[in-house]
Amino acid sequence: MPAADAGGPAKKKRRKVGLEGEDVESKANGYEELDTDGDDDDAADVEVQNGFNHPDALCLDPRGNIFVADGGNHRIVRLDGSDAKFLCYAGGDGAGFQEGTTDDALFNSPSGVTVTPSGDLIIADTENNVVRKISAGQVSTVAGCQEEGFRDGPAADAMFNYPTGIACDPQGSIYVVDGGNHRIRKIENGIVSTFAGSGQRGHKDGAASVAQFKHPGGIAIDKNGNVLVADYGNHRVRSISPSGEVKTLAGSGKKGKTDGAGPAASFTFPMGLAVNPVTGDVIVADYGSERIRLISPQGVVSTLAGTGKPGFKDGPLATATFNQPRGVACDLGGRIYVVDRGNHAVRVISDTHSKTIAGLGVPVSTLGDDEDLDDEDEDEDPPMGMTGCSLVPNTRDYLKFEKGM
């Protein structure tokens, strides 16, 4: 990163930090930014190091480490499972595109993250319109040419339009929610193909090639190989079978918060998805209703946590409150992790309670200034007619999806 101009922001250096601000040993090139303008304000340093700016998604690796796509800070954060140390894993020096080491790499609003069977991290680098990989401390591009558009074929030549959710199957194939193209894409053996979606915005079940989605967001894969999609703009959760048949798993298509079986239930801009390996339930981050919902293996929708009112309250699930929950993940023990985007926090749901494990409740910029902070009103519902609003971390970008709605 080039040195700051005279009179500009103070140049920053790297320091190894932990959740409480203490120096710790480096793990996988995990460093954070430290403002070194001469005031040595440790309290401010800790705030910058441990805060998020509209995080978008998270995943777990086999060791229990949590990786968070901190979209507003253009970085990937790692929360070490053993001691909850907060480490900047890659990016964080502002928006951009750069390959190389995790210390030097740049991202632009990453909003999806998953782990491959071999342990590599795969990232939907949303505003760069590419899919990236972190392996052995190096960041590279898996697919995409940085041009917004639609094109299948060799990975280096393929084009995406705001890739968001991302998942990986046991064979290592990568599934990408191509939100702006209303398609689900697949990356396998260096080739990008369309897995489902005609590209026409709408709602239609049936064969994958003719099925329609409307700004799909999150994605997950169940034990039977079904690809599950949060069809954000249609207020539904969809399922794509291994044979390529698309069906609606739950949701009436109307905004709401009603529990019930299949089409009797309603969602409001569902976004994040995960599968509970213990119960088989599909976990839904129902972004617009401020709730965490469950879809049972029988297709019955219920509310797990959240009152429906935006807020930031831990404790019993019946009274816990969330603010734009966007991403979810589940560990092998059935504990559910939530990216609470509007609260700039990561929460965990275990048994009958919720608990915040990272984040400060307010947006914090790694660049140490207010220019990198979002200006959206956290208490407002997603704007009507702009169903892509959760796909990007900045209100200014809502308009990118308004055209042609």
PDB file of C-alpha atoms in Angstrom, residues 28-154:
ATOM      1  CA  ALA A  28      -1.913 -17.930   8.914  1.00  0.00           C
ATOM      2  CA  ASN A  29      -0.725 -14.392   8.267  1.00  0.00           C
ATOM      3  CA  GLY A  30      -3.437 -13.002  10.551  1.00  0.00           C
ATOM      4  CA  TYR A  31      -2.644  -9.322  11.098  1.00  0.00           C
ATOM      5  CA  GLU A  32      -4.677  -6.226  11.779  1.00  0.00           C
ATOM      6  CA  GLU A  33      -4.268  -2.553  11.061  1.00  0.00           C
ATOM      7  CA  LEU A  34      -2.940  -0.283  13.795  1.00  0.00           C
ATOM      8  CA  ASP A  35      -3.209   3.494  13.533  1.00  0.00           C
ATOM      9  CA  THR A  36       0.220   4.970  14.237  1.00  0.00           C
ATOM     10  CA  ASP A  37      -0.440   8.682  14.118  1.00  0.00           C
ATOM     11  CA  GLY A  38       1.497   9.204  17.315  1.00  0.00           C
ATOM     12  CA  ASP A  39      -1.294   9.353  19.899  1.00  0.00           C
ATOM     13  CA  ASP A  40      -0.912   5.643  20.823  1.00  0.00           C
ATOM     14  CA  ASP A  41      -4.549   5.451  21.845  1.00  0.00           C
ATOM     15  CA  ASP A  42      -4.804   1.760  22.760  1.00  0.00           C
ATOM     16  CA  ALA A  43      -8.550   1.957  23.355  1.00  0.00           C
ATOM     17  CA  ALA A  44      -9.108   3.243  19.844  1.00  0.00           C
ATOM     18  CA  ASP A  45      -6.761   0.593  18.455  1.00  0.00           C
ATOM     19  CA  VAL A  46      -8.766  -2.187  20.118  1.00  0.00           C
ATOM     20  CA  GLU A  47     -11.998  -0.771  18.695  1.00  0.00           C
ATOM     21  CA  VAL A  48     -10.637  -0.731  15.159  1.00  0.00           C
ATOM     22  CA  GLN A  49      -9.148  -4.187  15.518  1.00  0.00           C
ATOM     23  CA  ASN A  50     -12.242  -5.885  16.934  1.00  0.00           C
ATOM     24  CA  GLY A  51     -15.011  -4.157  14.990  1.00  0.00           C
ATOM     25  CA  PHE A  52     -16.879  -5.014  11.804  1.00  0.00           C
ATOM     26  CA  ASN A  53     -18.396  -2.766   9.161  1.00  0.00           C
ATOM     27  CA  HIS A  54     -21.569  -4.412   7.877  1.00  0.00           C
ATOM     28  CA  PRO A  55     -20.315  -8.029   7.767  1.00  0.00           C
ATOM     29  CA  ASP A  56     -22.087 -10.173   5.216  1.00  0.00           C
ATOM     30  CA  ALA A  57     -21.373 -13.889   5.618  1.00  0.00           C
ATOM     31  CA  LEU A  58     -19.441 -16.484   7.573  1.00  0.00           C
ATOM     32  CA  CYS A  59     -18.348 -20.095   7.484  1.00  0.00           C
ATOM     33  CA  LEU A  60     -16.602 -22.606   9.727  1.00  0.00           C
ATOM     34  CA  ASP A  61     -13.554 -24.703   8.987  1.00  0.00           C
ATOM     35  CA  PRO A  62     -13.053 -28.256  10.366  1.00  0.00           C
ATOM     36  CA  ARG A  63     -11.062 -26.858  13.305  1.00  0.00           C
ATOM     37  CA  GLY A  64     -13.934 -24.662  14.406  1.00  0.00           C
ATOM     38  CA  ASN A  65     -12.392 -21.394  13.219  1.00  0.00           C
ATOM     39  CA  ILE A  66     -14.907 -18.851  11.964  1.00  0.00           C
ATOM     40  CA  PHE A  67     -14.249 -16.854   8.804  1.00  0.00           C
ATOM     41  CA  VAL A  68     -16.258 -13.682   8.288  1.00  0.00           C
ATOM     42  CA  ALA A  69     -16.674 -11.681   5.089  1.00  0.00           C
ATOM     43  CA  ASP A  70     -16.447  -8.174   6.537  1.00  0.00           C
ATOM     44  CA  GLY A  71     -17.835  -6.514   3.437  1.00  0.00           C
ATOM     45  CA  GLY A  72     -17.690  -2.875   4.482  1.00  0.00           C
ATOM     46  CA  ASN A  73     -14.044  -3.250   5.437  1.00  0.00           C
ATOM     47  CA  HIS A  74     -13.213  -5.247   2.274  1.00  0.00           C
ATOM     48  CA  ARG A  75     -11.555  -8.017   4.239  1.00  0.00           C
ATOM     49  CA  ILE A  76     -11.829 -11.543   5.582  1.00  0.00           C
ATOM     50  CA  VAL A  77     -11.667 -11.886   9.369  1.00  0.00           C
ATOM     51  CA  ARG A  78     -10.844 -15.053  11.250  1.00  0.00           C
ATOM     52  CA  LEU A  79     -12.135 -15.797  14.739  1.00  0.00           C
ATOM     53  CA  ASP A  80      -9.993 -18.616  16.087  1.00  0.00           C
ATOM     54  CA  GLY A  81     -12.229 -21.306  17.521  1.00  0.00           C
ATOM     55  CA  SER A  82      -9.882 -22.280  20.338  1.00  0.00           C
ATOM     56  CA  ASP A  83      -9.629 -18.881  22.036  1.00  0.00           C
ATOM     57  CA  ALA A  84     -11.815 -16.494  19.990  1.00  0.00           C
ATOM     58  CA  LYS A  85      -8.855 -14.398  18.898  1.00  0.00           C
ATOM     59  CA  PHE A  86      -9.869 -11.825  16.286  1.00  0.00           C
ATOM     60  CA  LEU A  87      -7.471 -11.749  13.331  1.00  0.00           C
ATOM     61  CA  CYS A  88      -7.595  -9.986   9.994  1.00  0.00           C
ATOM     62  CA  TYR A  89      -6.992 -12.921   7.680  1.00  0.00           C
ATOM     63  CA  ALA A  90      -6.809 -11.095   4.356  1.00  0.00           C
ATOM     64  CA  GLY A  91      -7.522  -7.661   2.904  1.00  0.00           C
ATOM     65  CA  GLY A  92      -8.582  -4.619   4.914  1.00  0.00           C
ATOM     66  CA  ASP A  93      -6.512  -1.904   3.229  1.00  0.00           C
ATOM     67  CA  GLY A  94      -9.557  -0.528   1.425  1.00  0.00           C
ATOM     68  CA  ALA A  95     -11.425  -1.610  -1.697  1.00  0.00           C
ATOM     69  CA  GLY A  96      -9.416  -2.891  -4.638  1.00  0.00           C
ATOM     70  CA  PHE A  97      -8.214  -5.918  -6.531  1.00  0.00           C
ATOM     71  CA  GLN A  98      -4.835  -7.415  -5.848  1.00  0.00           C
ATOM     72  CA  GLU A  99      -3.489 -10.952  -5.712  1.00  0.00           C
ATOM     73  CA  GLY A 100      -0.583 -12.166  -3.602  1.00  0.00           C
ATOM     74  CA  THR A 101      -0.151 -12.834   0.071  1.00  0.00           C
ATOM     75  CA  THR A 102      -3.042 -12.420   2.480  1.00  0.00           C
ATOM     76  CA  ASP A 103      -1.175  -9.423   3.855  1.00  0.00           C
ATOM     77  CA  ASP A 104      -1.084  -7.661   0.463  1.00  0.00           C
ATOM     78  CA  ALA A 105      -4.304  -8.819  -1.208  1.00  0.00           C
ATOM     79  CA  LEU A 106      -7.243  -6.485  -1.798  1.00  0.00           C
ATOM     80  CA  PHE A 107     -10.954  -7.246  -2.094  1.00  0.00           C
ATOM     81  CA  ASN A 108     -14.004  -5.167  -2.949  1.00  0.00           C
ATOM     82  CA  SER A 109     -17.019  -5.867  -0.748  1.00  0.00           C
ATOM     83  CA  PRO A 110     -16.650  -9.638  -0.302  1.00  0.00           C
ATOM     84  CA  SER A 111     -20.035 -11.045   0.656  1.00  0.00           C
ATOM     85  CA  GLY A 112     -19.729 -14.837   0.533  1.00  0.00           C
ATOM     86  CA  VAL A 113     -17.258 -17.293   2.013  1.00  0.00           C
ATOM     87  CA  THR A 114     -16.925 -21.076   2.213  1.00  0.00           C
ATOM     88  CA  VAL A 115     -14.309 -23.759   2.841  1.00  0.00           C
ATOM     89  CA  THR A 116     -13.384 -26.505   0.368  1.00  0.00           C
ATOM     90  CA  PRO A 117     -12.814 -30.149   1.384  1.00  0.00           C
ATOM     91  CA  SER A 118      -9.077 -29.497   1.060  1.00  0.00           C
ATOM     92  CA  GLY A 119      -9.244 -26.566   3.477  1.00  0.00           C
ATOM     93  CA  ASP A 120      -8.954 -23.662   1.027  1.00  0.00           C
ATOM     94  CA  LEU A 121     -11.118 -20.611   1.565  1.00  0.00           C
ATOM     95  CA  ILE A 122     -13.353 -19.534  -1.351  1.00  0.00           C
ATOM     96  CA  ILE A 123     -14.682 -15.973  -1.455  1.00  0.00           C
ATOM     97  CA  ALA A 124     -17.342 -14.248  -3.519  1.00  0.00           C
ATOM     98  CA  ASP A 125     -15.563 -10.946  -4.192  1.00  0.00           C
ATOM     99  CA  THR A 126     -18.793  -9.198  -5.039  1.00  0.00           C
ATOM    100  CA  GLU A 127     -17.913  -5.814  -6.476  1.00  0.00           C
ATOM    101  CA  ASN A 128     -14.899  -7.220  -8.297  1.00  0.00           C
ATOM    102  CA  ASN A 129     -17.261  -9.742  -9.939  1.00  0.00           C
ATOM    103  CA  VAL A 130     -14.854 -12.616  -9.310  1.00  0.00           C
ATOM    104  CA  VAL A 131     -14.464 -15.692  -7.142  1.00  0.00           C
ATOM    105  CA  ARG A 132     -11.231 -15.750  -5.137  1.00  0.00           C
ATOM    106  CA  LYS A 133      -9.313 -18.421  -3.243  1.00  0.00           C
ATOM    107  CA  ILE A 134      -7.015 -18.304  -0.218  1.00  0.00           C
ATOM    108  CA  SER A 135      -4.641 -21.245  -0.061  1.00  0.00           C
ATOM    109  CA  ALA A 136      -1.400 -21.532   1.910  1.00  0.00           C
ATOM    110  CA  GLY A 137      -1.407 -17.805   2.610  1.00  0.00           C
ATOM    111  CA  GLN A 138      -1.826 -16.797  -1.044  1.00  0.00           C
ATOM    112  CA  VAL A 139      -4.835 -15.121  -2.650  1.00  0.00           C
ATOM    113  CA  SER A 140      -5.675 -15.958  -6.268  1.00  0.00           C
ATOM    114  CA  THR A 141      -8.659 -15.754  -8.607  1.00  0.00           C
ATOM    115  CA  VAL A 142     -10.644 -18.924  -9.254  1.00  0.00           C
ATOM    116  CA  ALA A 143     -13.042 -17.509 -11.829  1.00  0.00           C
ATOM    117  CA  GLY A 144     -14.079 -14.232 -13.359  1.00  0.00           C
ATOM    118  CA  CYS A 145     -12.370 -11.528 -15.410  1.00  0.00           C
ATOM    119  CA  GLN A 146     -13.463  -8.540 -13.274  1.00  0.00           C
ATOM    120  CA  GLU A 147     -16.011  -7.480 -15.888  1.00  0.00           C
ATOM    121  CA  GLU A 148     -19.676  -7.316 -14.930  1.00  0.00           C
ATOM    122  CA  GLY A 149     -21.766  -9.484 -17.236  1.00  0.00           C
ATOM    123  CA  PHE A 150     -22.675 -13.060 -18.037  1.00  0.00           C
ATOM    124  CA  ARG A 151     -20.457 -15.583 -19.760  1.00  0.00           C
ATOM    125  CA  ASP A 152     -19.868 -19.282 -19.175  1.00  0.00           C
ATOM    126  CA  GLY A 153     -16.718 -21.112 -20.248  1.00  0.00           C
ATOM    127  CA  PRO A 154     -13.089 -21.183 -19.091  1.00  0.00           C
TER     128      PRO A 154
END
